[in-house]
Amino acid sequence: CIMAESESEYNESEHNSSECDDENWEEEEEEEFKGKPLLWLVQEGLMPEACQRFENLHSSSSPSSSNKDGISLNKQIFQVSREDGNYPLHEILMGGTQDSNARKLALMILDYGHAKTIKPTTFCAKDFIKMLSCQPKSHKRTCLHWAAWSNSELIILQRLVWGYPEALLIPDAKDKGGR
């Protein structure tokens, strides 16, 4: 009976220690990802962190100005990967939007871009159309192709078509398993 009590005390202290370790690990993880661009977070599949990054950038500054880190939201959204030419939205849609954070981030990016097309004098409107019309060499697919391929929700498909209706006329590459 005494041994059982000491074992349970040992297990409790071990459990409490692991809770503290988990909290420290989460703080360290936040610091580790703090300076990473949105594109990198999305490529690594870190959708909760990418959503948080978008929300922080959006709330900390006006869309065209830089935040305290010297990074603008426009720059983050319209950053193109040097390896394959993908934008963050391509990466999200390629991975699918079944995850609630991926869906949320895709919609936030689309809403942000649509808000900029209302004022076509901003450079962001041109960047938004360029992102939606882009067909990177690695796969020759637009964002609409990837959204359809990954069975994204209708609201995402509608917003992609609303942003760039010409994408409906672009056939999927036959050598890439077109649908």
GROMACS .gro file of C-alpha atoms in nm:
model
  179
    1CYS     CA    1   0.000   0.000   0.000
    2ILE     CA    2   0.287   0.240   0.079
    3MET     CA    3   0.457   0.149  -0.246
    4ALA     CA    4   0.140   0.221  -0.443
    5GLU     CA    5   0.111   0.566  -0.284
    6SER     CA    6   0.471   0.652  -0.366
    7GLU     CA    7   0.423   0.530  -0.723
    8SER     CA    8   0.117   0.748  -0.769
    9GLU     CA    9   0.304   1.048  -0.624
   10TYR     CA   10   0.589   0.976  -0.864
   11ASN     CA   11   0.350   0.951  -1.158
   12GLU     CA   12   0.176   1.274  -1.055
   13SER     CA   13   0.503   1.466  -1.035
   14GLU     CA   14   0.605   1.317  -1.369
   15HIS     CA   15   0.269   1.420  -1.517
   16ASN     CA   16   0.294   1.775  -1.381
   17SER     CA   17   0.649   1.800  -1.511
   18SER     CA   18   0.538   1.695  -1.859
   19GLU     CA   19   0.263   1.959  -1.854
   20CYS     CA   20   0.524   2.225  -1.786
   21ASP     CA   21   0.744   2.080  -2.057
   22ASP     CA   22   0.450   2.095  -2.300
   23GLU     CA   23   0.391   2.462  -2.218
   24ASN     CA   24   0.761   2.542  -2.262
   25TRP     CA   25   0.769   2.346  -2.586
   26GLU     CA   26   0.472   2.543  -2.723
   27GLU     CA   27   0.640   2.872  -2.632
   28GLU     CA   28   0.965   2.758  -2.794
   29GLU     CA   29   0.772   2.646  -3.101
   30GLU     CA   30   0.602   2.987  -3.128
   31GLU     CA   31   0.942   3.156  -3.112
   32GLU     CA   32   1.082   2.914  -3.368
   33PHE     CA   33   0.811   2.996  -3.624
   34LYS     CA   34   0.781   3.366  -3.543
   35GLY     CA   35   1.008   3.492  -3.819
   36LYS     CA   36   0.907   3.238  -4.081
   37PRO     CA   37   0.715   3.365  -4.385
   38LEU     CA   38   0.359   3.259  -4.456
   39LEU     CA   39   0.473   3.059  -4.760
   40TRP     CA   40   0.713   2.851  -4.551
   41LEU     CA   41   0.451   2.781  -4.284
   42VAL     CA   42   0.204   2.666  -4.548
   43GLN     CA   43   0.463   2.451  -4.728
   44GLU     CA   44   0.543   2.280  -4.398
   45GLY     CA   45   0.174   2.214  -4.333
   46LEU     CA   46   0.165   2.438  -4.026
   47MET     CA   47  -0.183   2.572  -4.095
   48PRO     CA   48  -0.269   2.687  -3.739
   49GLU     CA   49   0.054   2.887  -3.726
   50ALA     CA   50  -0.005   3.022  -4.078
   51CYS     CA   51  -0.357   3.137  -3.982
   52GLN     CA   52  -0.220   3.306  -3.673
   53ARG     CA   53   0.053   3.471  -3.879
   54PHE     CA   54  -0.203   3.606  -4.129
   55GLU     CA   55  -0.428   3.736  -3.851
   56ASN     CA   56  -0.136   3.901  -3.670
   57LEU     CA   57  -0.012   4.072  -3.986
   58HIS     CA   58  -0.363   4.179  -4.082
   59SER     CA   59  -0.444   4.327  -3.741
   60SER     CA   60  -0.105   4.488  -3.672
   61SER     CA   61  -0.091   4.706  -3.979
   62SER     CA   62  -0.278   4.842  -4.273
   63PRO     CA   63  -0.246   4.606  -4.570
   64SER     CA   64   0.003   4.820  -4.762
   65SER     CA   65   0.224   4.926  -4.472
   66SER     CA   66   0.479   4.719  -4.288
   67ASN     CA   67   0.434   4.585  -3.938
   68LYS     CA   68   0.694   4.599  -3.661
   69ASP     CA   69   0.885   4.307  -3.817
   70GLY     CA   70   0.915   4.496  -4.144
   71ILE     CA   71   0.697   4.245  -4.324
   72SER     CA   72   0.385   4.351  -4.509
   73LEU     CA   73   0.081   4.131  -4.550
   74ASN     CA   74   0.087   4.188  -4.926
   75LYS     CA   75   0.443   4.061  -4.943
   76GLN     CA   76   0.350   3.749  -4.745
   77ILE     CA   77   0.041   3.663  -4.950
   78PHE     CA   78   0.199   3.724  -5.289
   79GLN     CA   79   0.537   3.566  -5.218
   80VAL     CA   80   0.632   3.313  -5.484
   81SER     CA   81   0.837   3.002  -5.411
   82ARG     CA   82   1.171   3.001  -5.591
   83GLU     CA   83   1.166   2.622  -5.621
   84ASP     CA   84   0.832   2.567  -5.791
   85GLY     CA   85   0.667   2.905  -5.850
   86ASN     CA   86   0.378   2.840  -5.612
   87TYR     CA   87   0.204   3.105  -5.406
   88PRO     CA   88   0.083   3.027  -5.053
   89LEU     CA   89  -0.272   2.984  -5.189
   90HIS     CA   90  -0.147   2.719  -5.436
   91GLU     CA   91   0.020   2.533  -5.151
   92ILE     CA   92  -0.294   2.542  -4.937
   93LEU     CA   93  -0.518   2.417  -5.216
   94MET     CA   94  -0.268   2.148  -5.320
   95GLY     CA   95  -0.281   2.011  -4.967
   96GLY     CA   96  -0.659   2.030  -4.956
   97THR     CA   97  -0.894   2.240  -4.750
   98GLN     CA   98  -1.052   1.967  -4.541
   99ASP     CA   99  -0.854   2.094  -4.241
  100SER     CA  100  -1.044   2.382  -4.080
  101ASN     CA  101  -0.730   2.597  -4.060
  102ALA     CA  102  -0.649   2.541  -4.428
  103ARG     CA  103  -1.005   2.632  -4.523
  104LYS     CA  104  -0.998   2.940  -4.301
  105LEU     CA  105  -0.664   3.058  -4.439
  106ALA     CA  106  -0.769   3.005  -4.801
  107LEU     CA  107  -1.085   3.208  -4.740
  108MET     CA  108  -0.893   3.484  -4.558
  109ILE     CA  109  -0.649   3.516  -4.850
  110LEU     CA  110  -0.933   3.520  -5.103
  111ASP     CA  111  -1.132   3.775  -4.903
  112TYR     CA  112  -0.825   3.993  -4.866
  113GLY     CA  113  -0.761   3.981  -5.240
  114HIS     CA  114  -1.124   4.046  -5.328
  115ALA     CA  115  -1.128   4.351  -5.102
  116LYS     CA  116  -0.831   4.486  -5.298
  117THR     CA  117  -0.998   4.435  -5.638
  118ILE     CA  118  -1.272   4.679  -5.534
  119LYS     CA  119  -1.005   4.951  -5.552
  120PRO     CA  120  -0.828   4.854  -5.877
  121THR     CA  121  -0.577   5.137  -5.840
  122THR     CA  122  -0.388   4.938  -5.578
  123PHE     CA  123  -0.102   4.719  -5.692
  124CYS     CA  124  -0.251   4.442  -5.482
  125ALA     CA  125  -0.541   4.397  -5.728
  126LYS     CA  126  -0.294   4.316  -6.006
  127ASP     CA  127  -0.104   4.080  -5.778
  128PHE     CA  128  -0.428   3.905  -5.682
  129ILE     CA  129  -0.521   3.842  -6.047
  130LYS     CA  130  -0.164   3.731  -6.119
  131MET     CA  131  -0.179   3.482  -5.829
  132LEU     CA  132  -0.513   3.337  -5.942
  133SER     CA  133  -0.403   3.312  -6.306
  134CYS     CA  134  -0.057   3.173  -6.233
  135GLN     CA  135   0.023   2.828  -6.370
  136PRO     CA  136   0.361   2.734  -6.219
  137LYS     CA  137   0.585   2.526  -6.444
  138SER     CA  138   0.595   2.240  -6.195
  139HIS     CA  139   0.228   2.148  -6.243
  140LYS     CA  140   0.068   2.398  -6.486
  141ARG     CA  141  -0.239   2.431  -6.263
  142THR     CA  142  -0.422   2.741  -6.147
  143CYS     CA  143  -0.562   2.779  -5.797
  144LEU     CA  144  -0.902   2.683  -5.938
  145HIS     CA  145  -0.759   2.357  -6.076
  146TRP     CA  146  -0.617   2.267  -5.734
  147ALA     CA  147  -0.937   2.360  -5.555
  148ALA     CA  148  -1.138   2.138  -5.789
  149TRP     CA  149  -0.880   1.858  -5.769
  150SER     CA  150  -0.886   1.857  -5.389
  151ASN     CA  151  -1.267   1.877  -5.370
  152SER     CA  152  -1.268   2.213  -5.194
  153GLU     CA  153  -1.595   2.350  -5.067
  154LEU     CA  154  -1.822   2.537  -5.303
  155ILE     CA  155  -1.756   2.871  -5.133
  156ILE     CA  156  -1.384   2.847  -5.214
  157LEU     CA  157  -1.456   2.752  -5.576
  158GLN     CA  158  -1.702   3.042  -5.608
  159ARG     CA  159  -1.452   3.293  -5.473
  160LEU     CA  160  -1.181   3.166  -5.706
  161VAL     CA  161  -1.414   3.196  -6.006
  162TRP     CA  162  -1.530   3.538  -5.893
  163GLY     CA  163  -1.167   3.652  -5.866
  164TYR     CA  164  -1.054   3.509  -6.199
  165PRO     CA  165  -1.338   3.371  -6.415
  166GLU     CA  166  -1.101   3.309  -6.707
  167ALA     CA  167  -0.960   3.013  -6.513
  168LEU     CA  168  -1.272   2.819  -6.616
  169LEU     CA  169  -1.141   2.825  -6.973
  170ILE     CA  170  -0.794   2.692  -6.893
  171PRO     CA  171  -0.775   2.315  -6.942
  172ASP     CA  172  -0.590   2.103  -6.690
  173ALA     CA  173  -0.261   1.960  -6.817
  174LYS     CA  174  -0.330   1.619  -6.972
  175ASP     CA  175   0.002   1.479  -6.853
  176LYS     CA  176  -0.081   1.575  -6.493
  177GLY     CA  177  -0.388   1.354  -6.452
  178GLY     CA  178  -0.646   1.617  -6.544
  179ARG     CA  179  -1.002   1.594  -6.422
   0.00000   0.00000   0.00000
